mmCIF file of C-alpha atoms in Angstrom:
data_model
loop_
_atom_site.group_PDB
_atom_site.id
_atom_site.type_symbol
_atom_site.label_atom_id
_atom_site.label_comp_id
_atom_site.label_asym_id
_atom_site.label_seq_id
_atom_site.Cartn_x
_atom_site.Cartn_y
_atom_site.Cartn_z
ATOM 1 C CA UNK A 1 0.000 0.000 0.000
ATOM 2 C CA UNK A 2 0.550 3.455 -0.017
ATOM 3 C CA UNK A 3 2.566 3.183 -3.202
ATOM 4 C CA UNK A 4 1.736 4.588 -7.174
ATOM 5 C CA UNK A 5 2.736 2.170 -10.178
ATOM 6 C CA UNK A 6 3.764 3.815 -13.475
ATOM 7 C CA UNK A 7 4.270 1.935 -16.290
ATOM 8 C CA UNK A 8 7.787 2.078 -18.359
ATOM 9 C CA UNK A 9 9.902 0.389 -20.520
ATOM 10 C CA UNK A 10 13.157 -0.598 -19.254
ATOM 11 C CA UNK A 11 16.454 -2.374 -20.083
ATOM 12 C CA UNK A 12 17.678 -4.944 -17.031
ATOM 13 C CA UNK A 13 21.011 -6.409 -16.162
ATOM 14 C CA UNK A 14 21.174 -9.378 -13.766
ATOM 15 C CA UNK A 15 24.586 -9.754 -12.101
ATOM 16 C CA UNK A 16 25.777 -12.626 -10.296
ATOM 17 C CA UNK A 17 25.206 -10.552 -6.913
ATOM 18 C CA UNK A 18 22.014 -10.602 -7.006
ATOM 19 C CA UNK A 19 21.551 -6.988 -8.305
ATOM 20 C CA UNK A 20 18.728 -6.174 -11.103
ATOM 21 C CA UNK A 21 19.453 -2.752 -12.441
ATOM 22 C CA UNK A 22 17.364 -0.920 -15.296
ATOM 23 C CA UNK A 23 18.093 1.320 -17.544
ATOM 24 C CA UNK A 24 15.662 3.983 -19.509
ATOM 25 C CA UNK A 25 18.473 2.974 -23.087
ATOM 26 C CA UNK A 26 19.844 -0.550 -23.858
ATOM 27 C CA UNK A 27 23.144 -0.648 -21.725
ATOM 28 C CA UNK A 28 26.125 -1.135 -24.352
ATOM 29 C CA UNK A 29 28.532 -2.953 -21.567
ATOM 30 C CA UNK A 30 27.505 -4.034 -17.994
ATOM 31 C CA UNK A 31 30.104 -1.043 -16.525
ATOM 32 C CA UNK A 32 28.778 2.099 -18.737
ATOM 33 C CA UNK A 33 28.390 5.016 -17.136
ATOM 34 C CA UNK A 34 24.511 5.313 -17.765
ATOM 35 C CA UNK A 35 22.473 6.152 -14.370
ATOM 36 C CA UNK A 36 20.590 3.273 -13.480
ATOM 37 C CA UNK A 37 16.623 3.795 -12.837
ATOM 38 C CA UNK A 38 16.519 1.147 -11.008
ATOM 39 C CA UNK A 39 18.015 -0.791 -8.738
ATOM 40 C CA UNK A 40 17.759 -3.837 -5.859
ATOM 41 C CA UNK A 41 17.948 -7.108 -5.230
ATOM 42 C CA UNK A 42 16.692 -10.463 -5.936
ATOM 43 C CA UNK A 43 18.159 -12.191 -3.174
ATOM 44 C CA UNK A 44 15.526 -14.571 -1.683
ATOM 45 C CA UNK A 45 12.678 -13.735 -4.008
ATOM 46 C CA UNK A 46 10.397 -15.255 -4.912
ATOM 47 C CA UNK A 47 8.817 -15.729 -8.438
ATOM 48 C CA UNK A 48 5.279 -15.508 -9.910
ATOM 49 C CA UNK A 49 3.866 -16.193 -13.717
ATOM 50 C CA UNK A 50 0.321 -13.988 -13.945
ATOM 51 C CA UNK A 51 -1.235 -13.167 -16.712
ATOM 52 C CA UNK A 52 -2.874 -10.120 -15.363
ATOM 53 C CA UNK A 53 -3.114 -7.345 -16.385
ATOM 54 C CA UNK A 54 -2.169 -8.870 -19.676
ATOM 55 C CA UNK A 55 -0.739 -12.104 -20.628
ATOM 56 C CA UNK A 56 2.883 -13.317 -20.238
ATOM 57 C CA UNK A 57 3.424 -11.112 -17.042
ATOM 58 C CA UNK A 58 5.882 -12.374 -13.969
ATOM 59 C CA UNK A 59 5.767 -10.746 -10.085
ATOM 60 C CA UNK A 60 9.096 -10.654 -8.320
ATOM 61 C CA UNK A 61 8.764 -9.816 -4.780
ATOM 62 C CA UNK A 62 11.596 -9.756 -2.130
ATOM 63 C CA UNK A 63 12.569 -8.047 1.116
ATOM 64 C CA UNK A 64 13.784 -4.600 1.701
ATOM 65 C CA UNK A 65 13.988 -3.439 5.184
ATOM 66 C CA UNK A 66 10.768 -4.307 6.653
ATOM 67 C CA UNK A 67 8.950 -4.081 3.952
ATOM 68 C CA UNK A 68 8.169 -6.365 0.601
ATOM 69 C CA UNK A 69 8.828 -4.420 -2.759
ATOM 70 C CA UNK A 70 7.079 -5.765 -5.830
ATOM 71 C CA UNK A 71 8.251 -5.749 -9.476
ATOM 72 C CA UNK A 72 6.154 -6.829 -12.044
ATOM 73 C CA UNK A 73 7.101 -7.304 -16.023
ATOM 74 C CA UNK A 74 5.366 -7.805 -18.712
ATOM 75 C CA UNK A 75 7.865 -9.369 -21.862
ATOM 76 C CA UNK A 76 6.374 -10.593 -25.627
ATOM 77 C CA UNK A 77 6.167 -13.857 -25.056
ATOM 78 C CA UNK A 78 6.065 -17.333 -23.145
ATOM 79 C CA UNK A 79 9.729 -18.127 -23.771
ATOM 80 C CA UNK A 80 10.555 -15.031 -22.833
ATOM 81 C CA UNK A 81 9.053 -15.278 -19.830
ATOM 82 C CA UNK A 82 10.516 -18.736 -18.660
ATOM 83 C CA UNK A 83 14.201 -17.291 -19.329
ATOM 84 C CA UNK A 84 13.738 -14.455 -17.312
ATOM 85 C CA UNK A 85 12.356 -16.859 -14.727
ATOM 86 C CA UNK A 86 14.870 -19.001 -14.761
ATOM 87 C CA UNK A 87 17.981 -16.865 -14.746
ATOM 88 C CA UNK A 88 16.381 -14.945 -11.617
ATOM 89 C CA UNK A 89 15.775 -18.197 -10.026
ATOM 90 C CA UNK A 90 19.522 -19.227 -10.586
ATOM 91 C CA UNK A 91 21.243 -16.201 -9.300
ATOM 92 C CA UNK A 92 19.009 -16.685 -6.143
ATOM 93 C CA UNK A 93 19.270 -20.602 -5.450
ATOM 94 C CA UNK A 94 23.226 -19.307 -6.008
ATOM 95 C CA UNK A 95 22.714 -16.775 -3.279
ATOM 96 C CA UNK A 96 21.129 -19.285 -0.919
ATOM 97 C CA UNK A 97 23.900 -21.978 -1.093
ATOM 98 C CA UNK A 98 26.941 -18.890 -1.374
ATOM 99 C CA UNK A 99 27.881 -20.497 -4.928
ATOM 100 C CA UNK A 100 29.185 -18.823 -7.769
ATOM 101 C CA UNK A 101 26.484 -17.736 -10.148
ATOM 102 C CA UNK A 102 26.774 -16.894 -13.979
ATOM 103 C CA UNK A 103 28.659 -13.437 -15.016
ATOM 104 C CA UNK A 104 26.645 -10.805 -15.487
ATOM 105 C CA UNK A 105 23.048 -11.533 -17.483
ATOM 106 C CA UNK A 106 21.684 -9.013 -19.959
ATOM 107 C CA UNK A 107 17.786 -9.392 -19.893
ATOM 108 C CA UNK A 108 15.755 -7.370 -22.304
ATOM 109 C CA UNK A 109 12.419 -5.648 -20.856
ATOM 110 C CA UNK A 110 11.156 -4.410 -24.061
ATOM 111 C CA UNK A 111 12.842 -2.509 -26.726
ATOM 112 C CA UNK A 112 12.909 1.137 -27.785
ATOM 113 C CA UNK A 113 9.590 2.218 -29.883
ATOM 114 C CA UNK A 114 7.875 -0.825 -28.364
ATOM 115 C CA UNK A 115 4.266 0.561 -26.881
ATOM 116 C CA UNK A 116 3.483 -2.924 -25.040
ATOM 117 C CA UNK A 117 6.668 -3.236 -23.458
ATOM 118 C CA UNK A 118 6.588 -2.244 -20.005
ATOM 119 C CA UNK A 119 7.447 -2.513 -16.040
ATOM 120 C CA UNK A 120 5.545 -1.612 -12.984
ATOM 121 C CA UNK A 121 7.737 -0.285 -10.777
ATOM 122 C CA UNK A 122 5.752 0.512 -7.320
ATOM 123 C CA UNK A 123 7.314 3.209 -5.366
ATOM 124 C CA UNK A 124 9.256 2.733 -1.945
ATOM 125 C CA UNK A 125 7.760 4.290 1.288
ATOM 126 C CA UNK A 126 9.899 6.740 2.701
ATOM 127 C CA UNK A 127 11.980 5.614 4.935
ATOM 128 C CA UNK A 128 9.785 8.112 8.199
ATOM 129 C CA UNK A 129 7.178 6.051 7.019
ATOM 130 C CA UNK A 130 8.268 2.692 7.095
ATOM 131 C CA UNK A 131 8.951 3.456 10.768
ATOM 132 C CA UNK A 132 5.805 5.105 11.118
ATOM 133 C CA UNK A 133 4.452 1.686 9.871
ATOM 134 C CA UNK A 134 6.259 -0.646 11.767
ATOM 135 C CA UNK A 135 5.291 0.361 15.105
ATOM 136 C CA UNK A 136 1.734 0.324 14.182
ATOM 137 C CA UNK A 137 2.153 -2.816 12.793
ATOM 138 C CA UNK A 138 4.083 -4.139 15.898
ATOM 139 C CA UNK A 139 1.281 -2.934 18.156
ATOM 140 C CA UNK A 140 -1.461 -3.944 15.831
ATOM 141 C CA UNK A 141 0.709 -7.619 16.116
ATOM 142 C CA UNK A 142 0.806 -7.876 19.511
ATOM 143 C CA UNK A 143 -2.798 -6.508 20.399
ATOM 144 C CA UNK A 144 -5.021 -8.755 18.030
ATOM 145 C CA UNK A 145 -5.719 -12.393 18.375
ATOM 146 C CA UNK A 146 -8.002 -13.807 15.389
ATOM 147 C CA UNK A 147 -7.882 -16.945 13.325
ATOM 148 C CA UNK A 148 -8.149 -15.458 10.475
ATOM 149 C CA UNK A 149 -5.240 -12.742 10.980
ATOM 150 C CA UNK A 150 -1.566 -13.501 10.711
ATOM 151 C CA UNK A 151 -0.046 -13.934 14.501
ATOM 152 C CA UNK A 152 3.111 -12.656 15.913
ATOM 153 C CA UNK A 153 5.099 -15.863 17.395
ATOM 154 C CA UNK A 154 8.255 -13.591 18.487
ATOM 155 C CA UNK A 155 10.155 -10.311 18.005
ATOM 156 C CA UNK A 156 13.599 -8.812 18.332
ATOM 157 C CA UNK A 157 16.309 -6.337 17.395
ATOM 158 C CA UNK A 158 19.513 -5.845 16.004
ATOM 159 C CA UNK A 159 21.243 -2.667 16.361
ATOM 160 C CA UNK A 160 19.363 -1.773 13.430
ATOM 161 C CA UNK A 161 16.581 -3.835 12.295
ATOM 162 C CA UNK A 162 13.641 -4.573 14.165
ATOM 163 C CA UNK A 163 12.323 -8.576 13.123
ATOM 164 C CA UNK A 164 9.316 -10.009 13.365
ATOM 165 C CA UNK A 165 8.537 -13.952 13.340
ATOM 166 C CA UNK A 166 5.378 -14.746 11.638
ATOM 167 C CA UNK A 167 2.947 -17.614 12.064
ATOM 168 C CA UNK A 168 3.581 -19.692 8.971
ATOM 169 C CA UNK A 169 0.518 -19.612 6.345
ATOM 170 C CA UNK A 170 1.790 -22.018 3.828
ATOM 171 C CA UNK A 171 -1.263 -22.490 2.130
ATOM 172 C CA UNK A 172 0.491 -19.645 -0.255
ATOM 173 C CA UNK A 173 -1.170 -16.216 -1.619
ATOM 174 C CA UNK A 174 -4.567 -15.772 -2.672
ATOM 175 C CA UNK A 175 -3.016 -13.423 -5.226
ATOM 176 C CA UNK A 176 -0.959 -16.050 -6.724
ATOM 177 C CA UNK A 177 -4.143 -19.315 -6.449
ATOM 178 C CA UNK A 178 -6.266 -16.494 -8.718
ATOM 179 C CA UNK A 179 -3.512 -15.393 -10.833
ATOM 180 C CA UNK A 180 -3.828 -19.291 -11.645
ATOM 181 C CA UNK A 181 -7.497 -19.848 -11.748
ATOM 182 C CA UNK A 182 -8.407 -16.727 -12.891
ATOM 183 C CA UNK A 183 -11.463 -16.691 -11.250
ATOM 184 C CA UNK A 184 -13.203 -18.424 -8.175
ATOM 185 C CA UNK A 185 -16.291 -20.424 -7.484
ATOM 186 C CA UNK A 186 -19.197 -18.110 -5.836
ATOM 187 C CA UNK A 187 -19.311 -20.836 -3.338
ATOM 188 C CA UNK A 188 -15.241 -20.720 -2.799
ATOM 189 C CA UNK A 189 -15.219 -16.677 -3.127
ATOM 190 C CA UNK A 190 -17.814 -16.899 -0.390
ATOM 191 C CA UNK A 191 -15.916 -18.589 1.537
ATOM 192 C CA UNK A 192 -12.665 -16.406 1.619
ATOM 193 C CA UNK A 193 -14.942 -13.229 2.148
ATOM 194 C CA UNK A 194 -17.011 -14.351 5.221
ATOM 195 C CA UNK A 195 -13.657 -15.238 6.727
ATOM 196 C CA UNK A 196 -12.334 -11.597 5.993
ATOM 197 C CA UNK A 197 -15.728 -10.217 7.269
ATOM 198 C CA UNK A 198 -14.843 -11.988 10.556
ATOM 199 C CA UNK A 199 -11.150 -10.647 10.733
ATOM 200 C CA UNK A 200 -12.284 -6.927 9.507
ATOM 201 C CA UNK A 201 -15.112 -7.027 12.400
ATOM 202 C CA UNK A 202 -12.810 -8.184 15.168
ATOM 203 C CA UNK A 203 -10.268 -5.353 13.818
ATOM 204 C CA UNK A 204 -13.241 -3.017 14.015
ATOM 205 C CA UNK A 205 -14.206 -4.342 17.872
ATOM 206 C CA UNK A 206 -10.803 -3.639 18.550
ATOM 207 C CA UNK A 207 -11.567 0.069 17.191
ATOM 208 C CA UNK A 208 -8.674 -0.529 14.594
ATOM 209 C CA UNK A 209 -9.469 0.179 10.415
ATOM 210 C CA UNK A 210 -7.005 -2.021 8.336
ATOM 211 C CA UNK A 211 -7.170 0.496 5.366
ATOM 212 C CA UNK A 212 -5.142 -2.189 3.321
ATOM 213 C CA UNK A 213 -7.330 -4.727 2.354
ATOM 214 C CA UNK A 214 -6.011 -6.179 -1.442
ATOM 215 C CA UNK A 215 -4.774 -9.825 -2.724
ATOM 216 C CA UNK A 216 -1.476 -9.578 -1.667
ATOM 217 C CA UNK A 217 -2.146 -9.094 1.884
ATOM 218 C CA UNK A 218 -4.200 -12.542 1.588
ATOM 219 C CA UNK A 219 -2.199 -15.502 2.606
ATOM 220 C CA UNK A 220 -3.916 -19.087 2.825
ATOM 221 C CA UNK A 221 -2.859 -21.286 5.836
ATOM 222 C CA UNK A 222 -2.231 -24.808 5.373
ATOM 223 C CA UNK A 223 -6.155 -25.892 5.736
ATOM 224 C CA UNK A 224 -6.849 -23.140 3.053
ATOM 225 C CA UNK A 225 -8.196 -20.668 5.552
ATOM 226 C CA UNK A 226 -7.885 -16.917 5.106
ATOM 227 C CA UNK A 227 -4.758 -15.374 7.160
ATOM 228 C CA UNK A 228 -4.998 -11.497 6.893
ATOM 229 C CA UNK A 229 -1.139 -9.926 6.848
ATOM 230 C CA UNK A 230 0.508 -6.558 6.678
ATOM 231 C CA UNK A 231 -0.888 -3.809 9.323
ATOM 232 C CA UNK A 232 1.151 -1.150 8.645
ATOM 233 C CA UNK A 233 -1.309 1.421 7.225
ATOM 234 C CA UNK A 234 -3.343 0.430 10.113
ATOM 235 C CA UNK A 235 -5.465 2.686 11.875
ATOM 236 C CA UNK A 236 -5.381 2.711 16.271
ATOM 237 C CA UNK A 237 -8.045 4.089 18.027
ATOM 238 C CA UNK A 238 -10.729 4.415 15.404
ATOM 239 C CA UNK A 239 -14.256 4.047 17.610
ATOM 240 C CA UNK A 240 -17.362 3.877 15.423
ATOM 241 C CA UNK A 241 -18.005 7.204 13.968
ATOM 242 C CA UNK A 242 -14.637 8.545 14.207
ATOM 243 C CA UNK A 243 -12.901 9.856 11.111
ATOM 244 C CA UNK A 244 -9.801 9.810 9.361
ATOM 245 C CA UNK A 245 -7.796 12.002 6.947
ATOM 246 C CA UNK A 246 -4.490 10.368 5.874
ATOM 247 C CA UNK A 247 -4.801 9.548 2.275
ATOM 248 C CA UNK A 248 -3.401 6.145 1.884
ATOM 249 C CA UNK A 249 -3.324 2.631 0.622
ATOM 250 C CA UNK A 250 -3.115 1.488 -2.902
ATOM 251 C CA UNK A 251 -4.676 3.010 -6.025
ATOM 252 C CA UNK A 252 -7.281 0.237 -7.458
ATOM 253 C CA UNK A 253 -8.420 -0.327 -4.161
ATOM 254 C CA UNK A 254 -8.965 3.102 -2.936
ATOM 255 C CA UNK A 255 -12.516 4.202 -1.619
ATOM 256 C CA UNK A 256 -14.412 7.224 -3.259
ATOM 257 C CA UNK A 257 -14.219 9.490 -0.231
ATOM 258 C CA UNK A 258 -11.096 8.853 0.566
ATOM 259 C CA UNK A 259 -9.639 10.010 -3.199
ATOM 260 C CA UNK A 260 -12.326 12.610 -2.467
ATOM 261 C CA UNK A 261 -10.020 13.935 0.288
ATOM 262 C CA UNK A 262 -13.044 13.851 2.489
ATOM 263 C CA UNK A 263 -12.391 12.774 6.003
ATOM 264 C CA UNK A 264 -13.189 8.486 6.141
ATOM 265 C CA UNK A 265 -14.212 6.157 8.869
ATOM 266 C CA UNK A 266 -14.352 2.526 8.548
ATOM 267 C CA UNK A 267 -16.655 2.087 5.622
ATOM 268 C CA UNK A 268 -13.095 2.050 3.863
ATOM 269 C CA UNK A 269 -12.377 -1.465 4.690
ATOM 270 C CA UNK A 270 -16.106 -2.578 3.466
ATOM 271 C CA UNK A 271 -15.075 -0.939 -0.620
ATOM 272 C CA UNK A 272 -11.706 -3.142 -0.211
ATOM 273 C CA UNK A 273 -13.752 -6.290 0.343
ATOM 274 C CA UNK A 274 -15.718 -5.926 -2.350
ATOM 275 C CA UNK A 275 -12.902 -4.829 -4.860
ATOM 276 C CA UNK A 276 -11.392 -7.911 -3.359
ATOM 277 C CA UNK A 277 -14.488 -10.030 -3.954
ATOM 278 C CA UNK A 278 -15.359 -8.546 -7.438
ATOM 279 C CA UNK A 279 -11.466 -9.957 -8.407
ATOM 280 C CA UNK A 280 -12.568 -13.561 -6.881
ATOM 281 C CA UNK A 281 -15.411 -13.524 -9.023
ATOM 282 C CA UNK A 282 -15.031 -11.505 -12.283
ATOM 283 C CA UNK A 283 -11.329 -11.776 -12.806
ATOM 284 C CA UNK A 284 -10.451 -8.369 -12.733
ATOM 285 C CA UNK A 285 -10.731 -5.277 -10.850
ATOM 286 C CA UNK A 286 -13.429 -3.213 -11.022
ATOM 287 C CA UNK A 287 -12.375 0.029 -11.751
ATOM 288 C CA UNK A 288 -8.693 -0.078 -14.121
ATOM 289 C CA UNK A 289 -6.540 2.086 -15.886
ATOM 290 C CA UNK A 290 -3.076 2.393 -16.174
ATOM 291 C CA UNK A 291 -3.299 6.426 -15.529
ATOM 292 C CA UNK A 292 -4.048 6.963 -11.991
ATOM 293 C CA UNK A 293 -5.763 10.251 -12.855
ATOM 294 C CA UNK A 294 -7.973 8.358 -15.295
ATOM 295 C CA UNK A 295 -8.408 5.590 -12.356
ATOM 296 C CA UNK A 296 -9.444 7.983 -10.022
ATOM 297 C CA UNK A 297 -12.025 9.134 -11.950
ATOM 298 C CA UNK A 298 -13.543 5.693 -13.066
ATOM 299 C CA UNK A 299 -13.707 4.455 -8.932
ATOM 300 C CA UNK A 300 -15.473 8.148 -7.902
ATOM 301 C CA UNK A 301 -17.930 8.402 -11.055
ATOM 302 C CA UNK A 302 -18.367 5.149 -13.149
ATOM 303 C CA UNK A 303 -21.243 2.359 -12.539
ATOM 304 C CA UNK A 304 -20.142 -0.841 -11.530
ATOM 305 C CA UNK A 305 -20.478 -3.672 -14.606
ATOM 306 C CA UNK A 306 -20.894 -7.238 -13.837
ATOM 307 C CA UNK A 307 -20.423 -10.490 -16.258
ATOM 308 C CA UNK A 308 -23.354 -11.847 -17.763
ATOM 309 C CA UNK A 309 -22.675 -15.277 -15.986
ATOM 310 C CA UNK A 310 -22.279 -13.867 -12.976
ATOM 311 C CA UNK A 311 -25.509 -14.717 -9.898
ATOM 312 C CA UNK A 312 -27.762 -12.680 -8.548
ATOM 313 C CA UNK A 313 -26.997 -12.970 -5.100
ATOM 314 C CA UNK A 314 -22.957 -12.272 -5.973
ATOM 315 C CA UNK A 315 -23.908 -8.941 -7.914
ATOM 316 C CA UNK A 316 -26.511 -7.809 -5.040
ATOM 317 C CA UNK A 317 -23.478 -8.171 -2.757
ATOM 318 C CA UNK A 318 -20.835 -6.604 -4.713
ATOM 319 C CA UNK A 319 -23.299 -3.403 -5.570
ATOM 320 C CA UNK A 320 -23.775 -2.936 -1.785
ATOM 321 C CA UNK A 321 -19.939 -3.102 -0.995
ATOM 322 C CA UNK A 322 -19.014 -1.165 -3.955
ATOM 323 C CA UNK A 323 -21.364 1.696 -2.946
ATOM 324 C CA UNK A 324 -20.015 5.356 -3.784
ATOM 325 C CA UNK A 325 -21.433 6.584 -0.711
ATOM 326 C CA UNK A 326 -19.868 4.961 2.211
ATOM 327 C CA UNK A 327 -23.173 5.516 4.610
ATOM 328 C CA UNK A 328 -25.364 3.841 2.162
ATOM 329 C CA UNK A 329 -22.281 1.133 1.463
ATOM 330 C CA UNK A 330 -22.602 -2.288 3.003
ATOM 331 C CA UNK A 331 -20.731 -3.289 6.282
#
C-alpha cells in the first residue's frame, strides 16, 4: 500500500550478486556510465507467472527493510518469460547456497519504440514512514488475536533492524491461487470473504481500520483458511463514527471518499472487500486504468459492470460493498 505504479519500458542487467538494475536505453557494456533507474535485489525472491493485467506477465517480490517491494514485467512472449524466470531463479538458489552464479546476465524488458513493453515499478515508502508503519504494525501484532489474521510468534532487534517472526501460512497467496485460476467459485469466493468479514469485524471491535485490504495481503494457511497480513497502514483508536484524513493505501483499491479527500471512517475497509471479492469472481478489478488520474475518476464516477454469468446474489453483494457513498455502502 501506499505506493503509485507507473508503467515504463526498461532495459535490465542481472549480475551474479544478485543486483537487477534498469536502464531507460539498452546498456552497451555491464560497466557504462549510464544512471541506473533502477536498482535492488533479488536475493531470496520469490517468483510468480500472472497473466494479469495482460498475458505473459511475472511478479518478483523480495525483502527490503521491513517491507516487501514488488516488481512486475510484462515481456512478448512465453519463452521469454521462462528465461527471465529461470535466470532470476539461478542467481538466487546461487545466493542461498553462497555459490558462484553466472557473469553478469543481460535481460531485455522491451525494446525502444515498443508501446506494449513495459514494467511496474511501485514506489518505496519513505523511509519516516516505514517506521511510522512498523510500530503500528508491531502494536497492531501484539494486540489482536483472530484466526483469520496472521499472529506474531516472536520479536527482536539488532542494532538496526527490528524482526518479526510470523505464524507460517503455507497455504500460499490468494493473489498467486487467482492469478492461476483466474477466477473463483461463488461458493469458494464466499468462503474467503465471510472469513475476511470476521477478521475486519474483530479489527473493528478492537476500534482498529485495516485500510489495506487487497490480494497480496491474503495468505492461505495450510487448511486453506484466510490469514490477513501486513498492518502497517493500520489505523489505532478508530471508535465507530470517528474519522480519518491520511490519504493512503493502494490506487485500485482506494474508496471514493477517501480520493475525495473527504475525512473516512471505517466504511473504507467494506469498498476493499468488495474490490477484493469482485477480483474472486469476475477476474479483474473493477475500476482499471493504467493512468491513476484516469483511475481515479472511473472508482469516484463510473457504474459498476458485472459479467453476464455472474448470480444474482454475488452482484446484489458486490453493488452494496461497492457503494459510492460509504453511509449507504454495506458493512
Amino acid at each position: 500500500g501506499e505506493y503509485i505504479k507507473t508503467w515504463r519500458p526498461r532495459y535490465f542487467l542481472l549480475k551474479s550478486d544478485g543486483s537487477f538494475i534498469g536502464y531507460k536505453e539498452r546498456p552497451e557494456t555491464s560497466d557504462q556510465g549510464l544512471p541506473p533507474l533502477n536498482n535492488f535485489s533479488v536475493a531470496e525472491c520469490q517468483l510468480m507467472k500472472t497473466e494479469r493485467p495482460r498475458p505473459n506477465t511475472f511478479v518478483i517480490r523480495c525483502l527490503q527493510w521491513t517491507t516487501v517491494i514488488e516488481r512486475t514485467f510484462h515481456v512478448d512472449s512465453p519463452e521469454e518469460r521462462e528465461e527471465w524466470i529461470e535466470a532470476i531463479q539461478a542467481v538466487a538458489n546461487s545466493l542461498k547456497s553462497r555459490e558462484p552464479a553466472p557473469d553478469a546476465l543481460e535481460l531485455k524488458c522491451g525494446s525502444p519504440g515498443a508501446e506494449d513493453a513495459e514494467v511496474a515499478v511501485g514506489k518505496s515508502r519513505a523511509k519516516a514512514d516505514e517506521v511510522a508503519h512498523t510500530v503500528t504494525e508491531s502494536r497492531v501484532l501484539q494486540n489482536t488475536r483472530h484466526p483469520f489474521l496472521t499472529a506474531l510468534k516472536y520479536a527482536f532487534q539488532t542494532s538496526d533492524r527490528l524482526c518479526f517472526v510470523m505464524e507460517y501460512a503455507n497455504g500460499g497467496e490468494l493473489f498467486f491461487h487467482l492469478s492461476r485460476e483466474r477466477v473463483f467459485s461463488e461458493e469458494r469466493a464466499r468462503f474467503y470473504g465471510a472469513e475476511i468479514v470476521s477478521a475486519l469485524e474483530y479489527l473493528h471491535s478492537r476500534d482498529v481500520v485495516y485500510r489495506d485490504i487487497k490480494l497480496e495481503n491474503l495468505m492461505l494457511d495450510k487448511d486453506g483458511h484466510i490469514k490477513i497480513t501486513d498492518f502497517g497502514l493500520c489505523k489505532e483508536g478508530v471508535t465507530d463514527g470517528t474519522t480519518m484524513k491520511t490519504f493512503c493505501g493502494t490506487p485500485e483499491y482506494l474508496a471514493p471518499e477517501v480520493l475525495e479527500d473527504n475525512d473516512y471512517g471505517r466504511a473504507v475497509d467494506w469498498w476493499g472487500l468488495g474490490v477484493v471479492m469482485y477480483e474472486m469472481l469476475c477476474g479483474r478489478l473493477p475500476f482499471y486504468n493504467q493512468d491513476h488520474e484516469r483511475l481515479f475518476e472511473l472508482i469516484l464516477l463510473e457504474d459498476i459492470r458485472f459479467p453476464r454469468s455472474l448470480g444474482p446474489e454475488a452482484r446484489a453483494l458486490l453493488a452494496g460493498l461497492l457503494k459510492k457513498d460509504p453511509k449507504q455502502r454495506w458493512g
